[in-house]
Amino acid sequence: MSEKRSSFTGKIGFVLAAAGSAVGLGNIWRFPYLAAKYGGGIFLLVYIILAITFGFALMCAEIAIGRKTGLSAIGAFKKLDKRFGFIGILAAIIPAIILPYYSVIGGWVTKYLVTFVSGGMKAAANDSYFGNFISKPFEPVGWFLIFMGLTALIVLLGVEKGIEKVSKVMMPILAFLTLVIAVYVLFMPGAIDGLLYYITPNFSKFSATTVLAALGQLFYSMSLAMGIMITYGSYMKKDVNLESSVRQIEIFDTGIAFMAGLMVIPAVFSFSGGSQEALGQGPGLMFVTLPKVFESMTGGAIIGALFFLLVLFAALTSSISLMETVVSIVRDKLGWNRKIVCAIVFGFCLAIGIPVSLGNGIWSSFTIIGMALLDFFDFVSNSVLMPIVALLTCIFVGYIIKPKAIIEEIEIGAPFKAKTLFTIVIKYIAPICIVLILISSVLSAFGIMKI
Ligand code: PHE
């Protein structure tokens, strides 16, 4: 890039921008359905432990790598050690895999917003509404195109800054509204059982799959292991307290995910008694459950519309951050004009996103290793590639450039309080755990081993 790197004005600016990328569908849509599916409390517990150890260490490392080199992923790894540029390339592939299917879900959110605004809440609260919608051939593709088009337009016109400004106002409102809805849900009949399921760990449900699901979700939700935080770090000023910024981003991101679970899971118990089938339904969970909650509320149509509008903003700030990353990587590599690169990335997303959308309906018989396309892309990015990139990053930091290099970078701004924890996690705990989890999950995905 020929432009000079501008930097965030200070800590608040940095934290808000990084939180804008982190908080998105991962928190509101993905976290609750995984927590419901993987045993409730045990998933939550594993997730929180991973967040304060793995998540913390990796986010510190990534942001410090970015700030130290002033470059985004591909260049940053290469600058630190010529032989390791490939980690950056591998990391850069991930946003390109996520963006198309992320936009399919973004399309669903857009559809629900429009449905609520146009008085369709009653219909949306019907059990079969969601299933009917996503299995249609044209309609979900249309909403995907609208969401994808909006993302591309914002990136093309370079108005991300404007969107980010709006989202800085919207995000706290989203957090507040989620809390209000969660409190309302807790007073619904049967919800307390759901609350207990969500917060009490049941150790008999612990398995390697739970840990892998939580780990993949952690990376996804905090935008880790895909080079994004390296790029954000490259814009961070040297005197900003990196460690406490990371803490704040983590608390905000995990807090919103926790509240989203609090809003969805007890509601599932209230409406369907917490049956295994209802809890394990996967990506549709939020879309099936929340309209029912809104329908039962006074003023639910307005609250529902507001909720989906806010979620749409959270999704857009994340999809913009994904697309921006892909576009800038291609531009850095090929040096092409921004408009052309945007058009190419857009075309690529259509080529992947349309089959993903059709995979929920007329193409549902087309599966890869037994998975529908949406699940397949989700699996490849979150359960395979991200753990691999995280593992390579840990090895790189732990044994090639050494933790000291990162600690020194962090300490330019302020003393690094958790440096011992950081070093132990990066050098030993994270690499060993990731290898074990990866092996067992890949074996089980191919049906070789039951875990
Ligand atoms: N972290 C975002 C979410 O939780 C997803 C995302 C990943 C966004 C990577 C940007 C980059 O929804």
XYZ file of C-alpha atoms and ligand atoms in Angstrom:
463
model
C 0.000 0.000 0.000
C 1.333 3.390 -0.846
C -0.854 5.327 1.599
C 0.708 6.048 4.949
C -0.708 3.968 7.778
C -3.036 6.103 9.814
C -3.458 5.107 13.417
C -6.245 4.926 15.938
C -6.462 8.030 18.058
C -6.020 6.172 21.320
C -7.034 3.242 23.376
C -10.771 3.839 23.154
C -10.588 4.195 19.389
C -8.661 0.969 19.124
C -10.879 -1.013 21.474
C -14.050 0.127 19.734
C -12.745 -0.659 16.268
C -11.523 -4.111 17.267
C -14.761 -4.781 19.151
C -16.681 -3.763 16.015
C -14.970 -6.545 14.137
C -15.287 -9.001 17.011
C -18.935 -8.501 17.925
C -21.149 -9.890 15.225
C -23.178 -12.889 14.227
C -20.614 -15.031 16.005
C -21.828 -13.725 19.346
C -25.530 -13.453 18.713
C -26.259 -16.241 16.288
C -23.463 -18.795 16.602
C -22.630 -18.822 20.304
C -26.159 -19.640 21.586
C -26.704 -22.523 19.184
C -23.328 -24.070 19.998
C -23.868 -23.670 23.740
C -27.319 -25.256 23.412
C -25.971 -28.116 21.337
C -22.846 -28.901 23.325
C -24.326 -29.317 26.774
C -25.013 -25.766 27.988
C -23.022 -25.060 31.159
C -20.086 -27.244 30.238
C -19.673 -25.416 26.932
C -19.899 -22.058 28.682
C -17.287 -23.076 31.250
C -14.863 -24.422 28.652
C -15.384 -21.313 26.555
C -14.625 -18.940 29.419
C -11.504 -20.869 30.457
C -10.281 -20.833 26.860
C -11.061 -17.127 26.502
C -8.967 -16.061 29.480
C -6.050 -18.308 28.548
C -5.851 -19.075 24.794
C -7.924 -16.132 23.650
C -6.019 -13.680 25.784
C -2.572 -14.954 24.824
C -3.317 -15.193 21.129
C -4.933 -11.790 20.903
C -1.978 -10.190 22.708
C 0.412 -11.965 20.346
C -1.450 -11.001 17.179
C -1.916 -7.355 18.064
C 1.722 -7.104 19.175
C 2.939 -8.717 15.926
C 0.933 -6.147 13.984
C 2.140 -3.218 16.058
C 5.758 -4.365 16.003
C 5.903 -4.746 12.237
C 3.359 -2.143 11.162
C 2.164 -4.646 8.567
C -0.818 -6.936 8.023
C -0.570 -10.719 8.332
C 1.311 -11.788 5.209
C 3.952 -9.087 5.431
C 4.182 -9.243 9.216
C 5.183 -12.911 9.515
C 7.605 -12.531 6.614
C 9.245 -9.483 8.143
C 9.815 -11.274 11.439
C 11.199 -14.400 9.797
C 11.458 -14.955 6.046
C 10.627 -18.665 6.295
C 7.278 -18.077 7.982
C 5.445 -15.870 5.525
C 3.262 -18.885 4.746
C 1.448 -18.555 8.101
C 0.191 -15.178 6.946
C -0.966 -16.627 3.644
C -2.780 -19.460 5.374
C -4.407 -16.976 7.753
C -5.469 -14.818 4.830
C -7.447 -17.647 3.233
C -9.787 -17.879 6.223
C -11.701 -14.590 5.851
C -12.311 -15.512 2.207
C -13.920 -18.786 3.288
C -16.003 -17.161 6.014
C -17.273 -14.103 4.134
C -19.636 -15.881 1.692
C -21.466 -17.989 4.252
C -21.400 -15.151 6.803
C -23.290 -13.116 4.232
C -25.852 -15.888 3.762
C -26.673 -15.592 7.473
C -26.529 -11.795 7.169
C -29.196 -12.207 4.487
C -31.406 -14.142 6.918
C -31.081 -11.301 9.446
C -32.052 -8.768 6.770
C -35.078 -10.858 5.855
C -36.219 -11.029 9.501
C -35.761 -7.292 9.922
C -37.939 -6.601 6.880
C -40.496 -9.181 8.028
C -40.822 -7.539 11.434
C -41.003 -4.040 9.973
C -43.730 -5.080 7.560
C -45.906 -6.664 10.229
C -44.972 -10.288 9.625
C -44.117 -11.163 13.221
C -46.996 -13.618 13.714
C -46.001 -15.600 10.644
C -42.331 -15.550 11.655
C -43.211 -17.000 15.064
C -44.620 -20.087 13.376
C -42.566 -23.263 13.817
C -42.171 -24.009 10.145
C -41.472 -20.436 9.008
C -37.689 -20.558 9.206
C -37.346 -23.996 7.613
C -39.657 -23.008 4.772
C -37.746 -19.800 4.204
C -34.199 -21.148 4.037
C -35.162 -24.074 1.829
C -36.708 -21.868 -0.855
C -34.605 -21.649 -4.010
C -34.724 -17.922 -4.728
C -35.725 -15.912 -1.695
C -32.750 -16.574 0.608
C -30.396 -16.104 -2.337
C -32.011 -12.719 -2.918
C -31.464 -11.656 0.708
C -27.900 -12.936 0.540
C -27.342 -10.760 -2.535
C -28.754 -7.739 -0.724
C -26.516 -8.228 2.317
C -23.458 -9.047 0.225
C -24.180 -6.096 -2.085
C -24.469 -3.749 0.888
C -21.155 -4.977 2.276
C -19.436 -4.639 -1.089
C -20.907 -1.191 -1.671
C -19.647 0.090 1.663
C -16.171 -1.307 1.014
C -16.186 -0.007 -2.559
C -17.243 3.496 -1.600
C -14.803 3.433 1.310
C -17.445 4.617 3.782
C -16.544 2.091 6.502
C -15.640 4.935 8.825
C -19.200 6.247 8.667
C -20.645 2.826 9.386
C -18.235 2.330 12.248
C -19.311 5.650 13.765
C -22.950 4.600 13.636
C -22.129 1.198 15.036
C -20.338 2.711 18.007
C -23.717 4.061 19.040
C -25.625 0.956 17.975
C -23.440 -1.582 19.722
C -24.033 -0.456 23.304
C -27.755 -0.272 22.472
C -27.567 -3.837 21.180
C -25.884 -4.955 24.404
C -28.552 -3.222 26.454
C -31.459 -4.578 24.389
C -30.052 -8.104 24.589
C -29.958 -7.754 28.356
C -33.547 -6.515 28.464
C -34.740 -9.415 26.298
C -32.747 -11.901 28.405
C -34.363 -10.616 31.611
C -37.809 -10.817 30.010
C -37.145 -14.385 28.877
C -36.130 -15.458 32.371
C -39.639 -14.683 33.570
C -41.288 -16.929 30.989
C -42.695 -20.254 32.226
C -40.089 -23.008 32.270
C -37.220 -20.632 31.550
C -35.450 -21.322 34.838
C -34.704 -24.881 33.726
C -33.067 -23.385 30.676
C -31.063 -20.993 32.798
C -29.819 -23.904 34.892
C -28.942 -25.884 31.775
C -26.988 -22.892 30.496
C -25.017 -22.062 33.617
C -24.508 -25.373 35.441
C -21.744 -27.455 33.929
C -22.677 -31.087 33.385
C -19.314 -32.839 33.292
C -20.727 -35.997 31.747
C -21.202 -33.959 28.558
C -17.537 -33.036 28.375
C -15.732 -34.304 25.280
C -13.018 -33.351 22.825
C -15.754 -32.166 20.459
C -16.990 -29.710 23.090
C -13.497 -28.286 23.468
C -12.992 -28.053 19.727
C -16.358 -26.377 19.224
C -15.545 -23.886 21.983
C -12.080 -23.249 20.603
C -13.319 -22.689 17.045
C -16.010 -20.377 18.398
C -13.443 -18.441 20.400
C -11.315 -17.763 17.334
C -14.343 -16.929 15.235
C -15.937 -14.640 17.768
C -12.790 -12.725 18.617
C -11.647 -12.532 14.999
C -8.473 -14.449 15.892
C -6.249 -16.803 13.913
C -7.050 -15.161 10.598
C -4.721 -12.214 10.552
C -7.372 -9.635 11.338
C -6.054 -8.635 14.748
C -2.565 -8.349 13.251
C -3.919 -5.744 10.857
C -5.691 -3.904 13.680
C -2.492 -4.027 15.716
C -0.568 -2.459 12.854
C -2.692 0.652 13.333
C -2.211 0.781 17.094
C -0.030 3.474 18.602
C 2.985 2.397 20.613
C 1.963 4.107 23.836
C -1.435 2.414 24.096
C -1.814 -0.187 26.857
C -2.139 -3.339 24.766
C -2.873 -5.768 27.574
C -5.769 -3.846 29.026
C -7.169 -3.196 25.521
C -7.223 -6.950 24.966
C -8.981 -7.490 28.290
C -11.641 -4.951 27.391
C -12.291 -6.426 23.954
C -12.555 -9.888 25.495
C -14.943 -8.811 28.220
C -17.187 -6.982 25.766
C -17.195 -9.813 23.235
C -17.760 -12.576 25.782
C -20.339 -10.508 27.646
C -22.484 -10.084 24.539
C -22.179 -13.769 23.657
C -23.135 -14.742 27.196
C -26.206 -12.538 27.127
C -27.232 -13.839 23.720
C -27.186 -17.348 25.181
C -29.181 -16.116 28.144
C -31.780 -14.772 25.768
C -32.053 -17.819 23.503
C -31.500 -20.966 25.590
C -34.047 -20.394 28.391
C -36.546 -19.445 25.667
C -35.987 -22.798 23.975
C -36.856 -24.491 27.273
C -39.912 -22.341 27.687
C -41.288 -23.130 24.232
C -40.173 -26.687 23.669
C -39.234 -27.988 27.094
C -35.546 -28.217 26.279
C -35.825 -31.335 24.130
C -32.570 -32.595 22.668
C -33.995 -32.039 19.222
C -34.786 -28.385 19.881
C -31.452 -27.702 21.548
C -29.408 -29.430 18.889
C -30.999 -27.821 15.854
C -27.968 -25.702 15.017
C -27.877 -22.565 12.857
C -31.634 -21.981 12.912
C -31.948 -21.777 16.693
C -32.046 -18.011 17.077
C -34.295 -17.493 14.058
C -36.812 -20.050 15.255
C -36.822 -19.037 18.914
C -36.649 -15.253 19.070
C -39.733 -14.426 16.953
C -41.755 -16.467 19.452
C -40.294 -14.461 22.311
C -41.142 -11.192 20.575
C -44.642 -12.381 19.772
C -45.278 -13.017 23.454
C -44.160 -9.485 24.443
C -46.180 -6.305 24.527
C -44.670 -4.137 21.808
C -42.780 -7.183 20.554
C -43.075 -6.173 16.902
C -41.162 -2.961 17.559
C -38.629 -4.546 19.898
C -38.091 -7.373 17.407
C -37.590 -4.947 14.530
C -35.123 -2.930 16.586
C -33.302 -6.073 17.631
C -32.849 -7.344 14.070
C -31.774 -3.871 12.942
C -29.064 -3.792 15.585
C -27.947 -7.323 14.756
C -27.794 -6.312 11.116
C -25.405 -3.493 12.021
C -23.250 -5.795 14.115
C -23.176 -8.254 11.197
C -22.324 -5.518 8.711
C -19.378 -4.163 10.688
C -18.019 -7.713 10.801
C -18.666 -8.519 7.145
C -17.055 -5.216 6.149
C -14.015 -6.095 8.223
C -13.886 -9.509 6.521
C -14.252 -8.111 3.007
C -11.830 -5.266 3.657
C -9.236 -7.826 4.737
C -9.692 -9.960 1.648
C -9.608 -6.936 -0.666
C -6.490 -5.463 0.885
C -4.645 -8.774 0.777
C -5.385 -9.232 -2.914
C -4.405 -5.623 -3.570
C -1.166 -5.907 -1.617
C -0.270 -9.012 -3.596
C -1.383 -8.019 -7.075
C -1.404 -4.250 -6.851
C -4.660 -3.982 -8.808
C -7.154 -1.178 -8.688
C -9.503 -1.225 -5.703
C -12.686 -1.309 -7.816
C -11.548 -4.299 -9.830
C -10.484 -6.191 -6.725
C -13.813 -5.431 -5.029
C -15.630 -6.776 -8.082
C -13.528 -9.945 -8.109
C -14.056 -10.587 -4.393
C -17.774 -9.934 -4.844
C -17.919 -12.421 -7.725
C -16.054 -15.003 -5.680
C -18.496 -14.566 -2.783
C -21.449 -15.104 -5.119
C -19.868 -18.238 -6.532
C -19.585 -19.721 -3.034
C -22.511 -18.056 -1.277
C -25.232 -19.044 -3.758
C -24.488 -22.793 -3.509
C -24.279 -22.425 0.296
C -27.744 -20.880 0.319
C -29.148 -23.503 -2.061
C -27.567 -26.173 0.142
C -30.342 -25.539 2.667
C -32.976 -26.477 0.130
C -32.874 -27.816 -3.393
C -29.204 -28.763 -3.185
C -29.413 -30.314 0.250
C -28.536 -33.743 -1.076
C -25.146 -32.387 -2.086
C -22.867 -32.903 0.898
C -19.130 -33.002 1.549
C -17.959 -35.505 4.176
C -21.576 -35.771 5.232
C -22.043 -32.039 5.750
C -24.248 -29.503 4.013
C -22.207 -26.747 2.377
C -22.844 -24.219 5.159
C -21.654 -26.661 7.815
C -18.755 -27.715 5.653
C -17.345 -24.200 5.203
C -17.982 -23.488 8.856
C -16.125 -26.685 9.792
C -13.164 -26.075 7.501
C -12.608 -22.517 8.677
C -13.397 -22.827 12.387
C -12.470 -26.391 13.235
C -9.561 -27.006 10.892
C -7.854 -23.910 9.491
C -8.170 -21.593 12.478
C -6.755 -24.106 14.966
C -3.887 -24.774 12.533
C -3.106 -21.070 12.153
C -3.362 -20.629 15.927
C -0.988 -23.544 16.445
C 1.523 -22.172 13.943
C 1.291 -18.730 15.543
C 2.003 -20.237 18.977
C 4.997 -22.166 17.645
C 6.219 -19.078 15.821
C 5.956 -16.865 18.872
C 7.012 -19.509 21.402
C 10.030 -20.922 19.603
C 11.039 -18.752 16.647
C 10.822 -15.109 17.627
C 10.419 -16.097 21.326
C 7.795 -14.719 23.749
C 10.298 -12.092 24.836
C 9.914 -10.274 21.521
C 6.157 -9.929 22.113
C 6.547 -9.051 25.791
C 8.981 -6.273 24.925
C 6.602 -4.895 22.328
C 3.714 -4.915 24.809
C 5.827 -3.297 27.502
C 6.573 -0.258 25.368
C 3.098 0.945 26.369
C 2.731 -0.401 29.913
C 4.023 -3.249 32.100
C 2.698 -6.645 30.929
C 1.078 -8.061 34.061
C 0.184 -11.490 32.754
C 3.468 -12.206 30.986
C 4.086 -15.500 32.799
C 0.638 -16.794 31.912
C 1.194 -15.569 28.365
C 4.497 -17.400 28.010
C 3.235 -20.689 29.449
C 0.098 -20.692 27.317
C 1.876 -19.796 24.089
C 4.807 -22.187 24.543
C 3.224 -25.246 26.103
C -0.469 -25.367 26.898
C -1.930 -24.010 23.676
C 0.184 -26.011 21.196
C -0.313 -29.314 23.019
C -4.053 -28.850 23.454
C -4.600 -27.696 19.894
C -2.761 -30.700 18.453
C -4.763 -33.136 20.568
C -8.061 -31.479 19.779
C -7.345 -31.213 16.076
C -6.425 -34.846 15.690
C -9.439 -36.135 17.542
C -11.847 -33.841 15.742
C -10.590 -34.595 12.275
C -10.726 -38.316 13.021
C -14.274 -38.005 14.240
C -15.359 -35.853 11.287
C -14.275 -38.638 8.980
C -16.018 -41.150 11.208
C -12.796 -42.931 12.152
C -13.134 -42.367 15.854
C -16.117 -41.791 18.090
C -15.557 -39.093 20.703
N -15.930 -11.945 14.973
C -17.034 -11.822 14.090
C -18.292 -12.341 14.743
O -18.284 -12.741 15.870
C -16.820 -12.552 12.807
C -15.627 -12.073 12.126
C -14.573 -12.874 11.992
C -15.545 -10.787 11.677
C -13.438 -12.408 11.390
C -14.446 -10.315 11.091
C -13.390 -11.135 10.960
O -19.316 -12.348 14.144
